[in-house]
Coordinates of C-alpha atoms in Angstrom, one line a residue:
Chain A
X1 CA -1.7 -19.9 -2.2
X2 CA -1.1 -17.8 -5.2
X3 CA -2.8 -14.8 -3.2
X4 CA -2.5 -11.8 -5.9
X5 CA -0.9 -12.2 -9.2
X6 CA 0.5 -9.3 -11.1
X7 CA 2.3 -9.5 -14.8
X8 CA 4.4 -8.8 -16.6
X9 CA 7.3 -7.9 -13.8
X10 CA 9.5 -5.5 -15.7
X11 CA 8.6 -4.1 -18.9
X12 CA 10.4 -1.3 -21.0
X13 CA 7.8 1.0 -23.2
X14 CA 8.7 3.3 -26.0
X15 CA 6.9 6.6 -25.7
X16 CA 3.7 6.3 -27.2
X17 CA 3.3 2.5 -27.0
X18 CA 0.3 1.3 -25.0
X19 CA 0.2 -2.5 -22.4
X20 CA -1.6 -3.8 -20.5
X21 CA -0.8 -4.9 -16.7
X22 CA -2.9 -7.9 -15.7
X23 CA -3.6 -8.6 -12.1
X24 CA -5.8 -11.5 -11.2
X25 CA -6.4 -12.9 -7.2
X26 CA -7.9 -15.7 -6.2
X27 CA -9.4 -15.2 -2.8
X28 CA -13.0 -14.4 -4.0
X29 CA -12.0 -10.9 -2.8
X30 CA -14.8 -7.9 -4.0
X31 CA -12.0 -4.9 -3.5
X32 CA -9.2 -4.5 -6.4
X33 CA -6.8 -1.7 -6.6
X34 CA -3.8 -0.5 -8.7
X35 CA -1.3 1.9 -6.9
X36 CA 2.0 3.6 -8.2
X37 CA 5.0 3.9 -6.1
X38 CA 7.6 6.8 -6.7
X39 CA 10.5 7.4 -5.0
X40 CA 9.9 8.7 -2.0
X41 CA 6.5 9.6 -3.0
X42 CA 4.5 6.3 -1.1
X43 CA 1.7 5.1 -2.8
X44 CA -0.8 6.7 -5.0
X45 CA -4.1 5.3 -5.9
X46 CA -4.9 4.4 -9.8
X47 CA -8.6 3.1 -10.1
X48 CA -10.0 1.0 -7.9
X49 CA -13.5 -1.8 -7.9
X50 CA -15.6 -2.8 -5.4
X51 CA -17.1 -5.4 -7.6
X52 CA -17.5 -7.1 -10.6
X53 CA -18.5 -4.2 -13.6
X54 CA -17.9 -1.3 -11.1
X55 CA -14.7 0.7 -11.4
X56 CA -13.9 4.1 -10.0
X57 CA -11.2 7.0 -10.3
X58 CA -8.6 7.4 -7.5
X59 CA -5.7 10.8 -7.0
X60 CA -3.7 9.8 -10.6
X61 CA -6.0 7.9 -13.1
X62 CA -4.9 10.2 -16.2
X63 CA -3.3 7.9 -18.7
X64 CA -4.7 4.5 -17.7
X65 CA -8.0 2.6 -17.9
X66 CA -9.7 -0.1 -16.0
X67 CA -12.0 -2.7 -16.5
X68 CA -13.5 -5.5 -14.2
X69 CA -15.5 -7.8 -16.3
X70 CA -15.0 -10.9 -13.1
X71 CA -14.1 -10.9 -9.4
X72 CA -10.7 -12.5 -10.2
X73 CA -9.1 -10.2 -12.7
X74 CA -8.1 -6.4 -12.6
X75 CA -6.2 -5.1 -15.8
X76 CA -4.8 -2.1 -15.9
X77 CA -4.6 0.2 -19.4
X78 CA -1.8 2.6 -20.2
X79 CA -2.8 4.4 -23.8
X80 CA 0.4 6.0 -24.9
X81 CA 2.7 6.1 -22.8
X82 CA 4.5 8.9 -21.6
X83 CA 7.7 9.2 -19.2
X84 CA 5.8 10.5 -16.4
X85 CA 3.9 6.7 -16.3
X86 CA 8.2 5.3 -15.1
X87 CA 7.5 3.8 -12.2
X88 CA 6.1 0.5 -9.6
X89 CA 2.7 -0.6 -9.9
X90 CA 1.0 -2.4 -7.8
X91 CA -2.2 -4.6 -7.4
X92 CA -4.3 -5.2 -4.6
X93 CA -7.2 -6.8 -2.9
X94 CA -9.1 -7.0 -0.3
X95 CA -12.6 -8.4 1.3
X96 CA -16.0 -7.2 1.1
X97 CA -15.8 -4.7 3.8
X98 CA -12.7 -2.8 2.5
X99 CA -11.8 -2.4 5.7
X100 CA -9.7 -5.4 5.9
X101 CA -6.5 -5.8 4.9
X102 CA -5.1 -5.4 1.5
X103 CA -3.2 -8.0 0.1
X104 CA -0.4 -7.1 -2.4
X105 CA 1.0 -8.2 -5.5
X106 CA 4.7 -8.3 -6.5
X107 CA 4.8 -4.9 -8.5
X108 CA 5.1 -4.4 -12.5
X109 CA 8.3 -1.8 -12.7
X110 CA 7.5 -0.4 -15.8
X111 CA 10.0 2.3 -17.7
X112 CA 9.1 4.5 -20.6
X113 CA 11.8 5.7 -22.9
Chain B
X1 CA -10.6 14.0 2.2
X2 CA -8.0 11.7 4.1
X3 CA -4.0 12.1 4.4
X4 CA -0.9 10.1 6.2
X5 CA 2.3 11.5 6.8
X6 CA 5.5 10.1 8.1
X7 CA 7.8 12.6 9.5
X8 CA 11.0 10.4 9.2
X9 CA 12.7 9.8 5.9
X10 CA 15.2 7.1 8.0
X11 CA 15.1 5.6 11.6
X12 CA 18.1 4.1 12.5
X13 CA 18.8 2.0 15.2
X14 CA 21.0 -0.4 16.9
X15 CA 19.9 -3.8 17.3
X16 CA 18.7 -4.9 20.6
X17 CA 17.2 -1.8 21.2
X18 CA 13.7 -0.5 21.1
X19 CA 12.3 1.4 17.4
X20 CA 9.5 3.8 17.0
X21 CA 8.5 4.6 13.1
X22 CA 5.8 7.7 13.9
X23 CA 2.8 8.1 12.0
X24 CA 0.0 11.2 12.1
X25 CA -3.2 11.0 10.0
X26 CA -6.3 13.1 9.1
X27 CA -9.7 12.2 8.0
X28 CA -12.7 13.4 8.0
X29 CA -14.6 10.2 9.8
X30 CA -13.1 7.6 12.0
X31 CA -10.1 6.7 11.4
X32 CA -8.7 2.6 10.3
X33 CA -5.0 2.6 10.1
X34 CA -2.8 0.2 8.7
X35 CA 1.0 -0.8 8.6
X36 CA 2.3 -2.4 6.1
X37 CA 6.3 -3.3 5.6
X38 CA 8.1 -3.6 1.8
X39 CA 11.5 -5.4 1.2
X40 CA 13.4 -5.1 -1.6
X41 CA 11.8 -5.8 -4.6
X42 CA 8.7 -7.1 -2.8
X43 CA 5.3 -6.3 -2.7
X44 CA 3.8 -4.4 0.7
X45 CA 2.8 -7.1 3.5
X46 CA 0.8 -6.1 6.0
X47 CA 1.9 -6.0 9.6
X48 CA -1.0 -4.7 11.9
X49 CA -4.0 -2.3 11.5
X50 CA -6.7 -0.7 14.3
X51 CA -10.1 -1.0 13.6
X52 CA -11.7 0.0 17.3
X53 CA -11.4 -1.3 20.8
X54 CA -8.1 -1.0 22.5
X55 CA -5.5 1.6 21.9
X56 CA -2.9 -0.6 21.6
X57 CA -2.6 -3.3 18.8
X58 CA -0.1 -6.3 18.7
X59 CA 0.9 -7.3 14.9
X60 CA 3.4 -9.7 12.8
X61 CA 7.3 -9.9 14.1
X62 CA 6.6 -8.3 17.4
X63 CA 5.5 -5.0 16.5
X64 CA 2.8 -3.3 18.1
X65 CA 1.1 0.2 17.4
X66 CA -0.3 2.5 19.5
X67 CA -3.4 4.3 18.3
X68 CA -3.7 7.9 20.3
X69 CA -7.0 9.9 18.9
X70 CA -6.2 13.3 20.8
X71 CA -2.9 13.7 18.8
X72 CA -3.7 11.4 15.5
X73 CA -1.1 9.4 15.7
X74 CA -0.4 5.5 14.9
X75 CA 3.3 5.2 15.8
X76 CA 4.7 1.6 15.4
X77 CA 7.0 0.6 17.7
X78 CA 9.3 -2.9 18.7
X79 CA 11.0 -3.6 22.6
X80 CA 13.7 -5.0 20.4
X81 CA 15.0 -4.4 17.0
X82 CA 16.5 -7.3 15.1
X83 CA 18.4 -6.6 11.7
X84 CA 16.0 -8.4 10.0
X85 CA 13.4 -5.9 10.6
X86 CA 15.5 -3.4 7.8
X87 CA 13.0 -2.4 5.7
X88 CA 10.5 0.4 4.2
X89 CA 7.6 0.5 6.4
X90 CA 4.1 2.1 5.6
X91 CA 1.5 4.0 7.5
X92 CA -2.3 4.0 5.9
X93 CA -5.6 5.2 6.7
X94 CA -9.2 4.6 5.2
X95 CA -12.2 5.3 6.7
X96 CA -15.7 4.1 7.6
X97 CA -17.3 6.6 4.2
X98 CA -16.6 6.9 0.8
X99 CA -14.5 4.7 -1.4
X100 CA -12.4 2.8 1.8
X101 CA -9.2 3.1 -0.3
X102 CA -6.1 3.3 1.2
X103 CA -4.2 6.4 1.7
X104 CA -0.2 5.8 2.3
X105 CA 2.5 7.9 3.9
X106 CA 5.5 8.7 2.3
X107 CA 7.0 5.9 4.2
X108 CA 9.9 5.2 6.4
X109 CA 12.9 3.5 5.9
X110 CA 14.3 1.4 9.0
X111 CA 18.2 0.3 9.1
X112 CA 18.8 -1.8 11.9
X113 CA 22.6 -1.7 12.6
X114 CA 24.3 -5.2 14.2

C-alpha cells in the first residue's frame, strides 16, 4: 500500500527559485491537503480540495499555488522563494466526508538560502 | 473559527507508569478531535479520534482519549508507558461546517524514560 506519496524529500532552494512539491495518493480519497510544520509551531494549513478541479485557501497560502486537475495528484507551487517558506511540508488525504482520518505523507523538508 | 492548544511543551515519564498528554479545543460547532503521533523524520500517523457516542475512545498502542464537553478537553492518556511510545504527539479538531480541515496544536513531545 503506497498510501500517500510526497516528492522530492529534501530540497535546497536559492531565494527566488520556484518547485514544485508533488503529492499523489492512491486511495480514491476526495480530501487533499498540504500543511507546514515549524518548530514548535504544529501544523498550519496551505490549500486544501475536496475534489477534483476545486481548491481552496487555508491560514498561510501566500507564496504557493495549487492545482487538482485528478483525484490522485495534489501539487503544490512555491513562486519565488523566500526564507520564510524553510520548513516541513506535508501532504494529506482523506475520504469523502472529511471527517475521517487523514492519512499522511512522509514530509518534503525544504530550505531556502 | 476553530483552535487546539496543548499546554505541555514535554511530558515526561517513567516507564511502567501511566501518561496523560492534555488537549483543550474551541469551535464554533461540534467538535471531531483527532490524535495523531510523529516520529522522527516521519509523517503524522493517526492514533484515535471521537466522532460522537461515548466519552471515552480506545485507539492504536493502547491509548485511549477521553472526550469531556463541559471543559473542552481531549486528553490522551496510557495505564502504562513503554519507551517506545517517545514521540511528538498531536491534538486536532474539525468540525461538522465549513471546510472540515484540520486544526493542530502545537504539540507535545513525550520522553519515556527506562
Amino acid at each position: 500500500n503506497a498510501g500517500v506519496t510526497q516528492t522530492p524529500k529534501f530540497r535546497i532552494l536559492k531565494i527566488g527559485q520556484s518547485m514544485t512539491l508533488q503529492c499523489t495518493q492512491d486511495m480514491n480519497h476526495n480530501y487533499m491537503y498540504w500543511y507546514r510544520q515549524d518548530p514548535g509551531m504544529g501544523l498550519k494549513l496551505i490549500y486544501y480540495s475536496v475534489g477534483a478541479g476545486i481548491t481552496d485557501k487555508g491560514e498561510v497560502p501566500n507564496g504557493y499555488n495549487v492545482s487538482r486537475s485528478t483525484t490522485e495528484d495534489f501539487p503544490l507551487r512555491l513562486e519565488l522563494a523566500a526564507p520564510s517558506q524553510t520548513s516541513v511540508y506535508f501532504c494529506a488525504s482523506s475520504s469523502g466526508t472529511g471527517l475521517a482520518e487523514a492519512f499522511f505523507g512522509q514530509g518534503t523538508r525544504l530550505t531556502v538560502v | 473559527a476553530q483552535s487546539v492548544a496543548q499546554p505541555e511543551d514535554q511530558v515526561n515519564v517513567a516507564e511502567g507508569n501511566p501518561l496523560t498528554v492534555k488537549c483543550t479545543y474551541s469551535v464554533s460547532g461540534n467538535p471531531y478531535l483527532f490524535w495523531y503521533v510523529q516520529y522522527p523524520n516521519r509523517g503524522l500517523q493517526f492514533l484515535l479520534k471521537y466522532i460522537t457516542g461515548d466519552n471515552l475512545v480506545k485507539g492504536s498502542y493502547g491509548f485511549e482519549a477521553e472526550f469531556n464537553k463541559s471543559q473542552t478537553s481531549f486528553h490522551l492518556k496510557k495505564p502504562s508507558a513503554l519507551v517506545s511510545d517517545s514521540a511528538l504527539y498531536f491534538c486536532a479538531v474539525t468540525q461538522d461546517t465549513g471546510r472540515r480541515a484540520l486544526t493542530f496544536g502545537s504539540g507535545t513531545r513525550l520522553q519515556v524514560q527506562p
